């Protein structure tokens, strides 16, 4: 990422060029990203190809002022942080479903970010409703955040009895928890962006993928709440968790909400495509 791209990205999220890659700077960039760049899966339902290459991600998120899902958002944000002098490592995760089962390998992409003031952080701007600020990766106690109480804990064995890390405590798998529920499991070993192509393909094409079966566009609001558009259903969540839903009347209203509330200009409203039988 060159200096012009860095400047354009910072303008996209309304941030000034930081003097030093500290923990406080990371917190500010993290929150600004969540407020301005939506978590969305519209490409899947607009017939757009998702390409996990830095230039393509920047073209979409910065140039076209769109959002994306975890691979795109954290992939692009990680590139920005690295260009600003942060020490960034891509981590692979597997997301827990409602029954506590783990998803596919490379199910999720998150970031390990080390700062010049000694911080070692889990940054994640691509998990939908998640922490507003980075989580301390080595802290095992409760971490309070506007989005709830989080913990990062050693994961233990998976359903097959296997433990991550190959016996090395340095690379032991970690579970990220919110309000006592496991959100996803992290493999604490470095990955490259291209490693996630199979996961992105599966989530973009499989009838089993909730991204294929539904539409979502969501971001954190300036007051710490959240606004979400799912098809024609608009939901506003207040900072204390209260939700107010509205059914939009027609495509014109849907496109207007994408434009005015998410900054996304579309020629047509995306609709969930038919997926055929499930695996």
Coordinates of C-alpha atoms in Angstrom, one line a residue:
X1 CA 0.0 0.0 0.0
X2 CA 1.6 3.3 -1.1
X3 CA 1.2 6.6 0.7
X4 CA -1.6 7.9 -1.5
X5 CA -3.6 4.7 -0.7
X6 CA -3.0 5.1 3.0
X7 CA -4.2 8.7 2.9
X8 CA -7.3 7.7 0.9
X9 CA -8.1 4.9 3.4
X10 CA -7.7 7.2 6.4
X11 CA -10.0 9.7 4.7
X12 CA -12.5 6.9 4.2
X13 CA -12.7 6.2 7.9
X14 CA -12.3 9.9 8.9
X15 CA -9.0 9.5 10.6
X16 CA -5.8 11.6 10.7
X17 CA -2.4 10.1 9.9
X18 CA -1.1 8.9 13.2
X19 CA 2.4 9.9 14.4
X20 CA 3.1 6.6 16.1
X21 CA 1.6 3.0 16.0
X22 CA 0.4 2.9 19.6
X23 CA -2.4 1.1 21.4
X24 CA -4.5 4.3 21.6
X25 CA -4.2 4.9 17.9
X26 CA -5.2 1.3 17.2
X27 CA -8.3 1.7 19.4
X28 CA -9.3 4.9 17.5
X29 CA -8.8 3.4 14.0
X30 CA -10.7 0.2 15.0
X31 CA -13.7 2.1 16.2
X32 CA -13.7 4.5 13.2
X33 CA -13.6 1.5 10.9
X34 CA -16.6 -0.1 12.5
X35 CA -18.6 3.2 12.3
X36 CA -17.8 3.9 8.7
X37 CA -17.2 0.6 6.8
X38 CA -20.2 -1.7 6.9
X39 CA -20.1 -5.4 7.5
X40 CA -22.0 -6.6 4.4
X41 CA -22.3 -9.6 2.1
X42 CA -24.0 -7.8 -0.8
X43 CA -21.4 -8.9 -3.4
X44 CA -22.6 -12.5 -3.1
X45 CA -26.1 -11.5 -4.1
X46 CA -25.1 -8.9 -6.7
X47 CA -23.0 -11.5 -8.7
X48 CA -19.8 -9.7 -7.8
X49 CA -16.6 -11.8 -7.5
X50 CA -14.8 -11.6 -4.2
X51 CA -11.0 -11.5 -4.8
X52 CA -8.6 -11.7 -1.8
X53 CA -5.9 -9.5 -3.2
X54 CA -4.9 -6.3 -1.5
X55 CA -5.4 -4.0 -4.5
X56 CA -8.9 -5.5 -5.1
X57 CA -9.9 -5.0 -1.5
X58 CA -8.7 -1.4 -1.5
X59 CA -10.6 -0.8 -4.8
X60 CA -13.8 -2.0 -3.2
X61 CA -13.6 -0.7 0.4
X62 CA -11.8 2.6 -0.3
X63 CA -12.4 3.3 -4.0
X64 CA -16.0 2.1 -4.2
X65 CA -16.8 3.0 -0.6
X66 CA -18.3 -0.5 0.0
X67 CA -17.9 -2.9 2.9
X68 CA -17.4 -6.6 3.0
X69 CA -17.2 -9.6 5.3
X70 CA -14.3 -10.8 7.5
X71 CA -11.8 -11.7 4.8
X72 CA -12.2 -8.3 3.0
X73 CA -12.6 -6.0 6.0
X74 CA -9.8 -7.5 8.2
X75 CA -7.7 -8.1 5.1
X76 CA -7.9 -4.5 4.1
X77 CA -7.6 -3.1 7.7
X78 CA -4.6 -5.3 8.3
X79 CA -2.9 -3.8 5.2
X80 CA -3.6 -0.3 6.4
X81 CA -2.2 -1.0 9.9
X82 CA 0.9 -2.6 8.5
X83 CA 1.5 0.5 6.3
X84 CA 1.1 2.7 9.4
X85 CA 3.9 0.7 11.2
X86 CA 1.9 -1.8 13.3
X87 CA 3.2 -5.4 13.5
X88 CA 0.3 -7.3 11.9
X89 CA -0.3 -11.0 11.7
X90 CA -3.3 -12.6 10.0
X91 CA -5.0 -15.3 12.1
X92 CA -7.4 -18.0 11.0
X93 CA -10.5 -18.8 13.1
X94 CA -13.5 -21.2 13.2
X95 CA -16.8 -19.8 14.2
X96 CA -19.1 -21.5 16.7
X97 CA -22.7 -22.1 15.7
X98 CA -25.7 -21.8 18.0
X99 CA -25.2 -25.5 19.1
X100 CA -21.5 -24.9 20.0
X101 CA -20.1 -26.6 16.9
X102 CA -17.1 -25.3 15.1
X103 CA -17.3 -24.2 11.4
X104 CA -15.0 -24.9 8.6
X105 CA -11.2 -24.3 8.6
X106 CA -10.4 -20.7 7.5
X107 CA -14.0 -19.8 8.6
X108 CA -12.9 -16.4 9.8
X109 CA -10.0 -14.0 9.5
X110 CA -8.9 -11.8 12.4
X111 CA -5.8 -9.8 13.2
X112 CA -3.0 -10.0 15.8
X113 CA -1.6 -6.5 16.2
X114 CA 1.5 -5.5 18.2
X115 CA 2.1 -1.9 19.0
X116 CA 5.2 0.1 19.8
X117 CA 4.1 0.6 23.4
X118 CA 4.1 -3.2 24.1
X119 CA 0.5 -4.0 23.3
X120 CA -0.5 -7.4 21.9
X121 CA -4.0 -7.1 20.5
X122 CA -6.8 -9.0 18.8
X123 CA -8.3 -6.6 16.3
X124 CA -11.4 -7.6 14.4
X125 CA -13.5 -5.2 12.3
X126 CA -15.1 -8.1 10.4
X127 CA -17.2 -10.2 12.7
X128 CA -20.5 -8.2 12.6
X129 CA -21.6 -7.5 16.2
X130 CA -18.4 -7.8 18.1
X131 CA -16.1 -5.7 20.3
X132 CA -15.9 -2.0 19.5
X133 CA -12.2 -1.9 20.6
X134 CA -9.4 -4.4 20.2
X135 CA -9.1 -7.1 22.9
X136 CA -5.9 -7.7 24.8
X137 CA -4.8 -11.1 23.4
X138 CA -2.8 -12.2 26.4
X139 CA -5.4 -11.2 29.0
X140 CA -7.4 -14.1 30.4
X141 CA -9.8 -12.2 32.6
X142 CA -12.9 -10.2 31.6
X143 CA -12.5 -7.3 29.2
X144 CA -15.3 -4.8 29.3
X145 CA -16.3 -3.2 26.0
X146 CA -19.3 -1.1 24.8
X147 CA -20.5 -4.2 23.0
X148 CA -20.3 -6.4 26.1
X149 CA -18.0 -8.4 28.3
X150 CA -15.4 -10.4 26.4
X151 CA -12.8 -13.0 27.3
X152 CA -9.9 -14.6 25.4
X153 CA -9.2 -18.1 26.9
X154 CA -7.2 -21.2 26.0
X155 CA -9.4 -23.3 23.8
X156 CA -8.7 -26.9 24.8
X157 CA -9.4 -29.9 22.6
X158 CA -11.9 -29.8 19.7
X159 CA -14.8 -32.2 19.1
X160 CA -12.3 -34.8 17.7
X161 CA -10.1 -34.5 20.7
X162 CA -7.4 -32.6 18.9
X163 CA -5.6 -29.6 20.4
X164 CA -4.2 -26.8 18.3
X165 CA -0.6 -25.6 18.4
X166 CA 1.2 -28.9 17.9
X167 CA 2.0 -29.1 21.6
X168 CA 3.5 -25.6 21.7
X169 CA 2.0 -23.2 24.3
X170 CA 3.0 -20.3 22.1
X171 CA 0.6 -21.4 19.4
X172 CA -2.2 -22.9 21.6
X173 CA -5.6 -22.2 20.1
X174 CA -7.7 -19.5 21.8
X175 CA -11.4 -19.1 22.2
X176 CA -13.0 -15.6 22.0
X177 CA -16.0 -15.3 24.2
X178 CA -18.7 -12.7 24.5
X179 CA -21.1 -12.6 27.5
X180 CA -20.0 -16.2 28.4
X181 CA -20.6 -17.6 25.0
X182 CA -17.9 -18.8 22.6
X183 CA -17.8 -16.8 19.4
X184 CA -14.9 -18.2 17.5
X185 CA -11.7 -20.2 17.9
X186 CA -8.4 -18.7 16.8
X187 CA -5.3 -20.6 15.5
X188 CA -2.4 -18.5 16.8
X189 CA 0.0 -19.0 13.9
X190 CA 0.7 -16.6 11.0
X191 CA -1.3 -16.9 7.8
X192 CA -1.2 -15.2 4.4
X193 CA -4.3 -13.6 2.8
X194 CA -4.3 -16.2 0.0
X195 CA -4.8 -19.0 2.6
X196 CA -8.4 -17.8 3.1
X197 CA -9.5 -18.2 -0.5
X198 CA -11.1 -21.6 0.1
X199 CA -13.1 -20.2 3.1
X200 CA -14.2 -17.2 1.1
X201 CA -15.3 -19.4 -1.8
X202 CA -17.3 -21.7 0.5
X203 CA -19.0 -18.8 2.3
X204 CA -19.8 -17.2 -1.1
X205 CA -21.2 -20.4 -2.8
X206 CA -22.2 -23.1 -0.4
X207 CA -26.0 -23.5 0.3
X208 CA -24.8 -24.2 3.9
X209 CA -23.4 -20.8 4.3
X210 CA -25.5 -18.2 6.1
X211 CA -24.0 -15.5 3.9
X212 CA -25.5 -17.3 0.8
X213 CA -28.9 -17.8 2.5
X214 CA -29.3 -14.2 3.8
X215 CA -28.5 -10.5 3.2
X216 CA -26.8 -8.3 5.8
X217 CA -25.4 -4.8 5.9
X218 CA -24.5 -3.5 9.3
X219 CA -22.3 -0.9 11.1
X220 CA -21.8 0.6 14.6
X221 CA -23.5 3.9 15.0
X222 CA -22.0 7.1 16.4
X223 CA -23.8 6.6 19.8
X224 CA -22.5 3.1 20.2
X225 CA -25.6 1.3 18.9
X226 CA -25.9 -0.5 15.6
X227 CA -27.9 -0.2 12.4
X228 CA -28.6 -3.3 10.2
X229 CA -30.4 -3.7 6.9
X230 CA -31.4 -7.4 6.1
X231 CA -33.1 -7.4 2.8
X232 CA -36.0 -4.9 3.4
X233 CA -35.9 -5.1 7.2
X234 CA -34.2 -2.2 8.9
X235 CA -33.2 -2.7 12.5
X236 CA -31.8 0.0 14.8
X237 CA -30.2 -1.2 18.0
X238 CA -29.7 1.3 20.8
X239 CA -26.5 1.2 23.0
X240 CA -28.4 -0.5 25.7
X241 CA -29.6 -3.3 23.4
X242 CA -33.1 -2.2 22.6
X243 CA -34.2 -3.0 19.0
X244 CA -36.6 -1.2 16.7
X245 CA -37.5 -2.8 13.4
X246 CA -39.0 -1.3 10.3
X247 CA -40.1 -3.0 7.1
X248 CA -39.2 -0.9 4.1
X249 CA -41.9 -0.4 1.5
X250 CA -40.1 -1.0 -1.8
X251 CA -36.8 -1.1 -3.6
X252 CA -36.6 2.7 -3.7
X253 CA -36.6 2.9 0.1
X254 CA -34.1 0.1 0.3
X255 CA -31.6 1.8 -2.0
X256 CA -32.1 5.1 -0.2
X257 CA -31.2 3.4 3.2
X258 CA -28.1 1.8 1.6
X259 CA -27.1 5.3 0.3
X260 CA -28.0 7.5 3.3
X261 CA -27.2 5.2 6.2
X262 CA -24.3 3.1 4.9
X263 CA -22.9 5.3 2.1
X264 CA -23.4 2.6 -0.5
X265 CA -24.6 3.5 -4.0
X266 CA -26.3 0.7 -5.8
X267 CA -28.1 0.5 -9.1
X268 CA -30.5 -2.2 -7.8
X269 CA -31.3 -3.8 -4.5
X270 CA -29.7 -7.1 -4.0
X271 CA -32.0 -10.1 -3.3
X272 CA -31.1 -13.5 -1.9
X273 CA -30.3 -15.8 -4.8
X274 CA -31.7 -19.4 -5.0
X275 CA -29.2 -21.9 -3.8
X276 CA -30.6 -25.2 -4.8
X277 CA -30.4 -28.1 -2.4
X278 CA -28.3 -28.0 0.7
X279 CA -25.3 -30.3 1.1

